[in-house]
Amino acid sequence: MAHDAAGRERMKARTADAAGILATAPYAPGSVAALFAPLPVSVGIARVGEYDHDELPAGLRLSGAGARRRAEFAAGRLAAHRALAAATGRGHWPARTATGAPDWPPGVHGSLSHSGTTAVCVVTAAPEPGPRIGIDIEPLASAAALHRARHLIARPAELTVITRSPAPPQRAVLTLFSAKEAAYKAAPPALQPRLSFRAVALAWIPGAAAPHRLRPAHGLPAALTVTSAVVADHVVSAAVHHP
């Protein structure tokens, strides 16, 4: 979620490398869609390596990217194609915006995330301005590496909550990291360039232990909420912002 997108990708790459070979995540689209309730969403899931990057439409293919990046990108676009087909009845390969994000069709809001083995896309059909949504998936195997980087992810008040939480500290940091990633994607576009992990704070909403529900405590719109849960071998976070 840091405004330095390259730095964010480097952090995620380091945690994935530290985890070694990540297990696959064979979870059903319904388990992801449930985290956005009551907002109706359509979900597409693809495994990295399932679709050949060179089979993408010519205008979508990446140039100069490494094999890993190409494979993850192809999986993300395949997940988006599946989510859009479920939502609209018509498969669609979203083009790229100037920032590299998917260019969603009119009347559709969406979000993508990948973990190194799996790509997930969530879309919702709504007229403008419509709700903004964000999805993030993080492998449970990355928890230890993220915990070592907790001072780059959490503000002091968040670290205090994590220390006092009955939940394992590594899992709490992983949940916070994933929730902030999802919140960044659901935040207003004009706000996103000013956001970083330490520029925003989330607070756990008291209630059931799982799924976890978080709300903005600093730096994000009050109308934004995040729900996080363990799904198979990932933490999955779903953010919704109603303008």
PDB file of N, CA and C in Angstrom, residues 153-222:
ATOM      1  N   ILE A 153       5.281  -1.591   8.937  1.00  0.00           N
ATOM      2  CA  ILE A 153       3.885  -1.824   8.565  1.00  0.00           C
ATOM      3  C   ILE A 153       2.920  -1.118   9.504  1.00  0.00           C
ATOM      4  N   ALA A 154       3.220  -1.139  10.785  1.00  0.00           N
ATOM      5  CA  ALA A 154       2.275  -0.685  11.803  1.00  0.00           C
ATOM      6  C   ALA A 154       2.735   0.593  12.491  1.00  0.00           C
ATOM      7  N   ARG A 155       1.776   1.424  12.872  1.00  0.00           N
ATOM      8  CA  ARG A 155       2.043   2.597  13.691  1.00  0.00           C
ATOM      9  C   ARG A 155       2.159   2.154  15.157  1.00  0.00           C
ATOM     10  N   PRO A 156       2.733   3.020  16.019  1.00  0.00           N
ATOM     11  CA  PRO A 156       2.930   2.617  17.422  1.00  0.00           C
ATOM     12  C   PRO A 156       1.669   2.109  18.107  1.00  0.00           C
ATOM     13  N   ALA A 157       0.529   2.782  17.894  1.00  0.00           N
ATOM     14  CA  ALA A 157      -0.709   2.337  18.543  1.00  0.00           C
ATOM     15  C   ALA A 157      -1.120   0.953  18.053  1.00  0.00           C
ATOM     16  N   GLU A 158      -0.893   0.685  16.773  1.00  0.00           N
ATOM     17  CA  GLU A 158      -1.223  -0.637  16.242  1.00  0.00           C
ATOM     18  C   GLU A 158      -0.314  -1.703  16.823  1.00  0.00           C
ATOM     19  N   LEU A 159       0.964  -1.381  16.994  1.00  0.00           N
ATOM     20  CA  LEU A 159       1.906  -2.338  17.582  1.00  0.00           C
ATOM     21  C   LEU A 159       1.510  -2.666  19.024  1.00  0.00           C
ATOM     22  N   THR A 160       1.004  -1.667  19.736  1.00  0.00           N
ATOM     23  CA  THR A 160       0.559  -1.903  21.105  1.00  0.00           C
ATOM     24  C   THR A 160      -0.610  -2.874  21.131  1.00  0.00           C
ATOM     25  N   VAL A 161      -1.560  -2.671  20.247  1.00  0.00           N
ATOM     26  CA  VAL A 161      -2.718  -3.571  20.165  1.00  0.00           C
ATOM     27  C   VAL A 161      -2.259  -4.985  19.826  1.00  0.00           C
ATOM     28  N   ILE A 162      -1.335  -5.100  18.887  1.00  0.00           N
ATOM     29  CA  ILE A 162      -0.835  -6.421  18.479  1.00  0.00           C
ATOM     30  C   ILE A 162      -0.150  -7.117  19.661  1.00  0.00           C
ATOM     31  N   THR A 163       0.629  -6.369  20.434  1.00  0.00           N
ATOM     32  CA  THR A 163       1.328  -6.942  21.586  1.00  0.00           C
ATOM     33  C   THR A 163       0.347  -7.477  22.626  1.00  0.00           C
ATOM     34  N   ARG A 164      -0.769  -6.773  22.807  1.00  0.00           N
ATOM     35  CA  ARG A 164      -1.749  -7.154  23.829  1.00  0.00           C
ATOM     36  C   ARG A 164      -2.803  -8.122  23.313  1.00  0.00           C
ATOM     37  N   SER A 165      -2.803  -8.375  22.018  1.00  0.00           N
ATOM     38  CA  SER A 165      -3.827  -9.226  21.428  1.00  0.00           C
ATOM     39  C   SER A 165      -3.645 -10.680  21.842  1.00  0.00           C
ATOM     40  N   PRO A 166      -4.769 -11.393  22.054  1.00  0.00           N
ATOM     41  CA  PRO A 166      -4.646 -12.832  22.338  1.00  0.00           C
ATOM     42  C   PRO A 166      -4.231 -13.630  21.109  1.00  0.00           C
ATOM     43  N   ALA A 167      -4.355 -13.042  19.939  1.00  0.00           N
ATOM     44  CA  ALA A 167      -3.962 -13.722  18.707  1.00  0.00           C
ATOM     45  C   ALA A 167      -2.437 -13.783  18.624  1.00  0.00           C
ATOM     46  N   PRO A 168      -1.889 -14.795  17.954  1.00  0.00           N
ATOM     47  CA  PRO A 168      -0.435 -14.851  17.759  1.00  0.00           C
ATOM     48  C   PRO A 168       0.056 -13.584  17.069  1.00  0.00           C
ATOM     49  N   PRO A 169       1.128 -12.959  17.567  1.00  0.00           N
ATOM     50  CA  PRO A 169       1.595 -11.694  16.982  1.00  0.00           C
ATOM     51  C   PRO A 169       1.884 -11.775  15.490  1.00  0.00           C
ATOM     52  N   GLN A 170       2.466 -12.873  15.031  1.00  0.00           N
ATOM     53  CA  GLN A 170       2.774 -12.997  13.606  1.00  0.00           C
ATOM     54  C   GLN A 170       1.501 -12.964  12.772  1.00  0.00           C
ATOM     55  N   ARG A 171       0.460 -13.670  13.220  1.00  0.00           N
ATOM     56  CA  ARG A 171      -0.800 -13.681  12.478  1.00  0.00           C
ATOM     57  C   ARG A 171      -1.455 -12.296  12.514  1.00  0.00           C
ATOM     58  N   ALA A 172      -1.355 -11.599  13.646  1.00  0.00           N
ATOM     59  CA  ALA A 172      -1.950 -10.268  13.745  1.00  0.00           C
ATOM     60  C   ALA A 172      -1.276  -9.288  12.791  1.00  0.00           C
ATOM     61  N   VAL A 173       0.057  -9.355  12.677  1.00  0.00           N
ATOM     62  CA  VAL A 173       0.771  -8.476  11.745  1.00  0.00           C
ATOM     63  C   VAL A 173       0.390  -8.815  10.310  1.00  0.00           C
ATOM     64  N   LEU A 174       0.308 -10.094   9.996  1.00  0.00           N
ATOM     65  CA  LEU A 174      -0.083 -10.512   8.649  1.00  0.00           C
ATOM     66  C   LEU A 174      -1.477  -9.990   8.314  1.00  0.00           C
ATOM     67  N   THR A 175      -2.403 -10.090   9.261  1.00  0.00           N
ATOM     68  CA  THR A 175      -3.761  -9.591   9.034  1.00  0.00           C
ATOM     69  C   THR A 175      -3.750  -8.088   8.802  1.00  0.00           C
ATOM     70  N   LEU A 176      -2.985  -7.356   9.604  1.00  0.00           N
ATOM     71  CA  LEU A 176      -2.918  -5.905   9.450  1.00  0.00           C
ATOM     72  C   LEU A 176      -2.313  -5.526   8.103  1.00  0.00           C
ATOM     73  N   PHE A 177      -1.238  -6.208   7.700  1.00  0.00           N
ATOM     74  CA  PHE A 177      -0.601  -5.944   6.409  1.00  0.00           C
ATOM     75  C   PHE A 177      -1.600  -6.150   5.280  1.00  0.00           C
ATOM     76  N   SER A 178      -2.291  -7.279   5.301  1.00  0.00           N
ATOM     77  CA  SER A 178      -3.252  -7.586   4.247  1.00  0.00           C
ATOM     78  C   SER A 178      -4.410  -6.598   4.246  1.00  0.00           C
ATOM     79  N   ALA A 179      -4.898  -6.248   5.427  1.00  0.00           N
ATOM     80  CA  ALA A 179      -6.017  -5.305   5.522  1.00  0.00           C
ATOM     81  C   ALA A 179      -5.632  -3.937   4.968  1.00  0.00           C
ATOM     82  N   LYS A 180      -4.405  -3.491   5.234  1.00  0.00           N
ATOM     83  CA  LYS A 180      -3.971  -2.196   4.713  1.00  0.00           C
ATOM     84  C   LYS A 180      -3.814  -2.230   3.198  1.00  0.00           C
ATOM     85  N   GLU A 181      -3.346  -3.355   2.655  1.00  0.00           N
ATOM     86  CA  GLU A 181      -3.242  -3.483   1.205  1.00  0.00           C
ATOM     87  C   GLU A 181      -4.627  -3.372   0.568  1.00  0.00           C
ATOM     88  N   ALA A 182      -5.607  -4.080   1.138  1.00  0.00           N
ATOM     89  CA  ALA A 182      -6.965  -4.027   0.596  1.00  0.00           C
ATOM     90  C   ALA A 182      -7.559  -2.632   0.740  1.00  0.00           C
ATOM     91  N   ALA A 183      -7.313  -1.989   1.892  1.00  0.00           N
ATOM     92  CA  ALA A 183      -7.846  -0.646   2.124  1.00  0.00           C
ATOM     93  C   ALA A 183      -7.279   0.354   1.127  1.00  0.00           C
ATOM     94  N   TYR A 184      -5.989   0.229   0.820  1.00  0.00           N
ATOM     95  CA  TYR A 184      -5.367   1.116  -0.171  1.00  0.00           C
ATOM     96  C   TYR A 184      -6.098   1.022  -1.505  1.00  0.00           C
ATOM     97  N   LYS A 185      -6.422  -0.186  -1.928  1.00  0.00           N
ATOM     98  CA  LYS A 185      -7.074  -0.375  -3.225  1.00  0.00           C
ATOM     99  C   LYS A 185      -8.491   0.187  -3.239  1.00  0.00           C
ATOM    100  N   ALA A 186      -9.159   0.182  -2.086  1.00  0.00           N
ATOM    101  CA  ALA A 186     -10.525   0.694  -2.017  1.00  0.00           C
ATOM    102  C   ALA A 186     -10.581   2.194  -1.739  1.00  0.00           C
ATOM    103  N   ALA A 187      -9.456   2.798  -1.407  1.00  0.00           N
ATOM    104  CA  ALA A 187      -9.424   4.233  -1.101  1.00  0.00           C
ATOM    105  C   ALA A 187      -9.646   5.058  -2.366  1.00  0.00           C
ATOM    106  N   PRO A 188     -10.121   6.287  -2.232  1.00  0.00           N
ATOM    107  CA  PRO A 188     -10.298   7.151  -3.405  1.00  0.00           C
ATOM    108  C   PRO A 188      -8.992   7.322  -4.166  1.00  0.00           C
ATOM    109  N   PRO A 189      -9.021   7.293  -5.495  1.00  0.00           N
ATOM    110  CA  PRO A 189      -7.789   7.420  -6.285  1.00  0.00           C
ATOM    111  C   PRO A 189      -6.974   8.663  -5.958  1.00  0.00           C
ATOM    112  N   ALA A 190      -7.658   9.778  -5.665  1.00  0.00           N
ATOM    113  CA  ALA A 190      -6.932  11.013  -5.362  1.00  0.00           C
ATOM    114  C   ALA A 190      -6.147  10.910  -4.057  1.00  0.00           C
ATOM    115  N   LEU A 191      -6.569  10.008  -3.173  1.00  0.00           N
ATOM    116  CA  LEU A 191      -5.909   9.848  -1.882  1.00  0.00           C
ATOM    117  C   LEU A 191      -4.744   8.861  -1.948  1.00  0.00           C
ATOM    118  N   GLN A 192      -4.810   7.911  -2.847  1.00  0.00           N
ATOM    119  CA  GLN A 192      -3.839   6.815  -2.874  1.00  0.00           C
ATOM    120  C   GLN A 192      -2.377   7.261  -2.949  1.00  0.00           C
ATOM    121  N   PRO A 193      -2.022   8.288  -3.744  1.00  0.00           N
ATOM    122  CA  PRO A 193      -0.597   8.663  -3.800  1.00  0.00           C
ATOM    123  C   PRO A 193      -0.022   9.107  -2.464  1.00  0.00           C
ATOM    124  N   ARG A 194      -0.863   9.517  -1.531  1.00  0.00           N
ATOM    125  CA  ARG A 194      -0.379   9.997  -0.233  1.00  0.00           C
ATOM    126  C   ARG A 194      -0.359   8.893   0.830  1.00  0.00           C
ATOM    127  N   LEU A 195      -0.778   7.692   0.467  1.00  0.00           N
ATOM    128  CA  LEU A 195      -0.901   6.630   1.459  1.00  0.00           C
ATOM    129  C   LEU A 195       0.374   5.795   1.544  1.00  0.00           C
ATOM    130  N   SER A 196       0.674   5.351   2.733  1.00  0.00           N
ATOM    131  CA  SER A 196       1.739   4.394   2.976  1.00  0.00           C
ATOM    132  C   SER A 196       1.326   3.586   4.200  1.00  0.00           C
ATOM    133  N   PHE A 197       2.042   2.504   4.478  1.00  0.00           N
ATOM    134  CA  PHE A 197       1.667   1.673   5.617  1.00  0.00           C
ATOM    135  C   PHE A 197       1.648   2.471   6.915  1.00  0.00           C
ATOM    136  N   ARG A 198       2.631   3.325   7.093  1.00  0.00           N
ATOM    137  CA  ARG A 198       2.721   4.076   8.352  1.00  0.00           C
ATOM    138  C   ARG A 198       1.893   5.354   8.335  1.00  0.00           C
ATOM    139  N   ALA A 199       1.345   5.710   7.178  1.00  0.00           N
ATOM    140  CA  ALA A 199       0.529   6.920   7.100  1.00  0.00           C
ATOM    141  C   ALA A 199      -0.915   6.664   7.485  1.00  0.00           C
ATOM    142  N   VAL A 200      -1.296   5.398   7.595  1.00  0.00           N
ATOM    143  CA  VAL A 200      -2.678   5.068   7.947  1.00  0.00           C
ATOM    144  C   VAL A 200      -2.674   4.102   9.120  1.00  0.00           C
ATOM    145  N   ALA A 201      -3.807   4.059   9.816  1.00  0.00           N
ATOM    146  CA  ALA A 201      -3.970   3.126  10.927  1.00  0.00           C
ATOM    147  C   ALA A 201      -5.348   2.500  10.840  1.00  0.00           C
ATOM    148  N   LEU A 202      -5.414   1.230  11.203  1.00  0.00           N
ATOM    149  CA  LEU A 202      -6.678   0.509  11.265  1.00  0.00           C
ATOM    150  C   LEU A 202      -6.881   0.013  12.685  1.00  0.00           C
ATOM    151  N   ALA A 203      -8.135  -0.044  13.098  1.00  0.00           N
ATOM    152  CA  ALA A 203      -8.470  -0.531  14.434  1.00  0.00           C
ATOM    153  C   ALA A 203      -9.399  -1.731  14.317  1.00  0.00           C
ATOM    154  N   TRP A 204      -9.135  -2.741  15.122  1.00  0.00           N
ATOM    155  CA  TRP A 204     -10.002  -3.903  15.135  1.00  0.00           C
ATOM    156  C   TRP A 204     -11.353  -3.537  15.721  1.00  0.00           C
ATOM    157  N   ILE A 205     -12.429  -3.956  15.087  1.00  0.00           N
ATOM    158  CA  ILE A 205     -13.779  -3.759  15.607  1.00  0.00           C
ATOM    159  C   ILE A 205     -14.082  -4.917  16.547  1.00  0.00           C
ATOM    160  N   PRO A 206     -14.456  -4.642  17.802  1.00  0.00           N
ATOM    161  CA  PRO A 206     -14.735  -5.743  18.739  1.00  0.00           C
ATOM    162  C   PRO A 206     -15.826  -6.663  18.189  1.00  0.00           C
ATOM    163  N   GLY A 207     -15.679  -7.937  18.465  1.00  0.00           N
ATOM    164  CA  GLY A 207     -16.672  -8.896  17.992  1.00  0.00           C
ATOM    165  C   GLY A 207     -16.060 -10.269  17.893  1.00  0.00           C
ATOM    166  N   ALA A 208     -16.585 -11.055  16.973  1.00  0.00           N
ATOM    167  CA  ALA A 208     -16.116 -12.428  16.812  1.00  0.00           C
ATOM    168  C   ALA A 208     -14.641 -12.450  16.424  1.00  0.00           C
ATOM    169  N   ALA A 209     -13.977 -13.532  16.830  1.00  0.00           N
ATOM    170  CA  ALA A 209     -12.550 -13.649  16.541  1.00  0.00           C
ATOM    171  C   ALA A 209     -12.285 -13.750  15.050  1.00  0.00           C
ATOM    172  N   ALA A 210     -13.183 -14.354  14.311  1.00  0.00           N
ATOM    173  CA  ALA A 210     -13.011 -14.503  12.861  1.00  0.00           C
ATOM    174  C   ALA A 210     -14.389 -14.524  12.196  1.00  0.00           C
ATOM    175  N   PRO A 211     -14.541 -13.851  11.068  1.00  0.00           N
ATOM    176  CA  PRO A 211     -13.511 -13.022  10.439  1.00  0.00           C
ATOM    177  C   PRO A 211     -13.252 -11.745  11.229  1.00  0.00           C
ATOM    178  N   HIS A 212     -12.067 -11.180  11.039  1.00  0.00           N
ATOM    179  CA  HIS A 212     -11.720  -9.935  11.713  1.00  0.00           C
ATOM    180  C   HIS A 212     -12.294  -8.765  10.927  1.00  0.00           C
ATOM    181  N   ARG A 213     -12.815  -7.777  11.627  1.00  0.00           N
ATOM    182  CA  ARG A 213     -13.324  -6.568  10.982  1.00  0.00           C
ATOM    183  C   ARG A 213     -12.550  -5.373  11.505  1.00  0.00           C
ATOM    184  N   LEU A 214     -12.092  -4.543  10.574  1.00  0.00           N
ATOM    185  CA  LEU A 214     -11.274  -3.394  10.924  1.00  0.00           C
ATOM    186  C   LEU A 214     -11.875  -2.136  10.334  1.00  0.00           C
ATOM    187  N   ARG A 215     -11.619  -1.026  10.988  1.00  0.00           N
ATOM    188  CA  ARG A 215     -12.108   0.278  10.525  1.00  0.00           C
ATOM    189  C   ARG A 215     -10.953   1.269  10.547  1.00  0.00           C
ATOM    190  N   PRO A 216     -11.046   2.336   9.768  1.00  0.00           N
ATOM    191  CA  PRO A 216      -9.981   3.340   9.767  1.00  0.00           C
ATOM    192  C   PRO A 216      -9.863   4.040  11.119  1.00  0.00           C
ATOM    193  N   ALA A 217      -8.635   4.214  11.587  1.00  0.00           N
ATOM    194  CA  ALA A 217      -8.368   4.996  12.780  1.00  0.00           C
ATOM    195  C   ALA A 217      -7.574   6.246  12.446  1.00  0.00           C
ATOM    196  N   HIS A 218      -6.949   6.267  11.263  1.00  0.00           N
ATOM    197  CA  HIS A 218      -6.155   7.435  10.856  1.00  0.00           C
ATOM    198  C   HIS A 218      -5.849   7.321   9.368  1.00  0.00           C
ATOM    199  N   GLY A 219      -6.055   8.428   8.642  1.00  0.00           N
ATOM    200  CA  GLY A 219      -5.572   8.537   7.270  1.00  0.00           C
ATOM    201  C   GLY A 219      -6.446   7.968   6.179  1.00  0.00           C
ATOM    202  N   LEU A 220      -7.579   7.354   6.532  1.00  0.00           N
ATOM    203  CA  LEU A 220      -8.471   6.758   5.541  1.00  0.00           C
ATOM    204  C   LEU A 220      -9.895   7.235   5.770  1.00  0.00           C
ATOM    205  N   PRO A 221     -10.749   7.216   4.731  1.00  0.00           N
ATOM    206  CA  PRO A 221     -12.141   7.648   4.897  1.00  0.00           C
ATOM    207  C   PRO A 221     -12.866   6.784   5.926  1.00  0.00           C
ATOM    208  N   ALA A 222     -13.697   7.419   6.738  1.00  0.00           N
ATOM    209  CA  ALA A 222     -14.424   6.698   7.784  1.00  0.00           C
ATOM    210  C   ALA A 222     -15.397   5.678   7.213  1.00  0.00           C
TER     211      ALA A 222
END
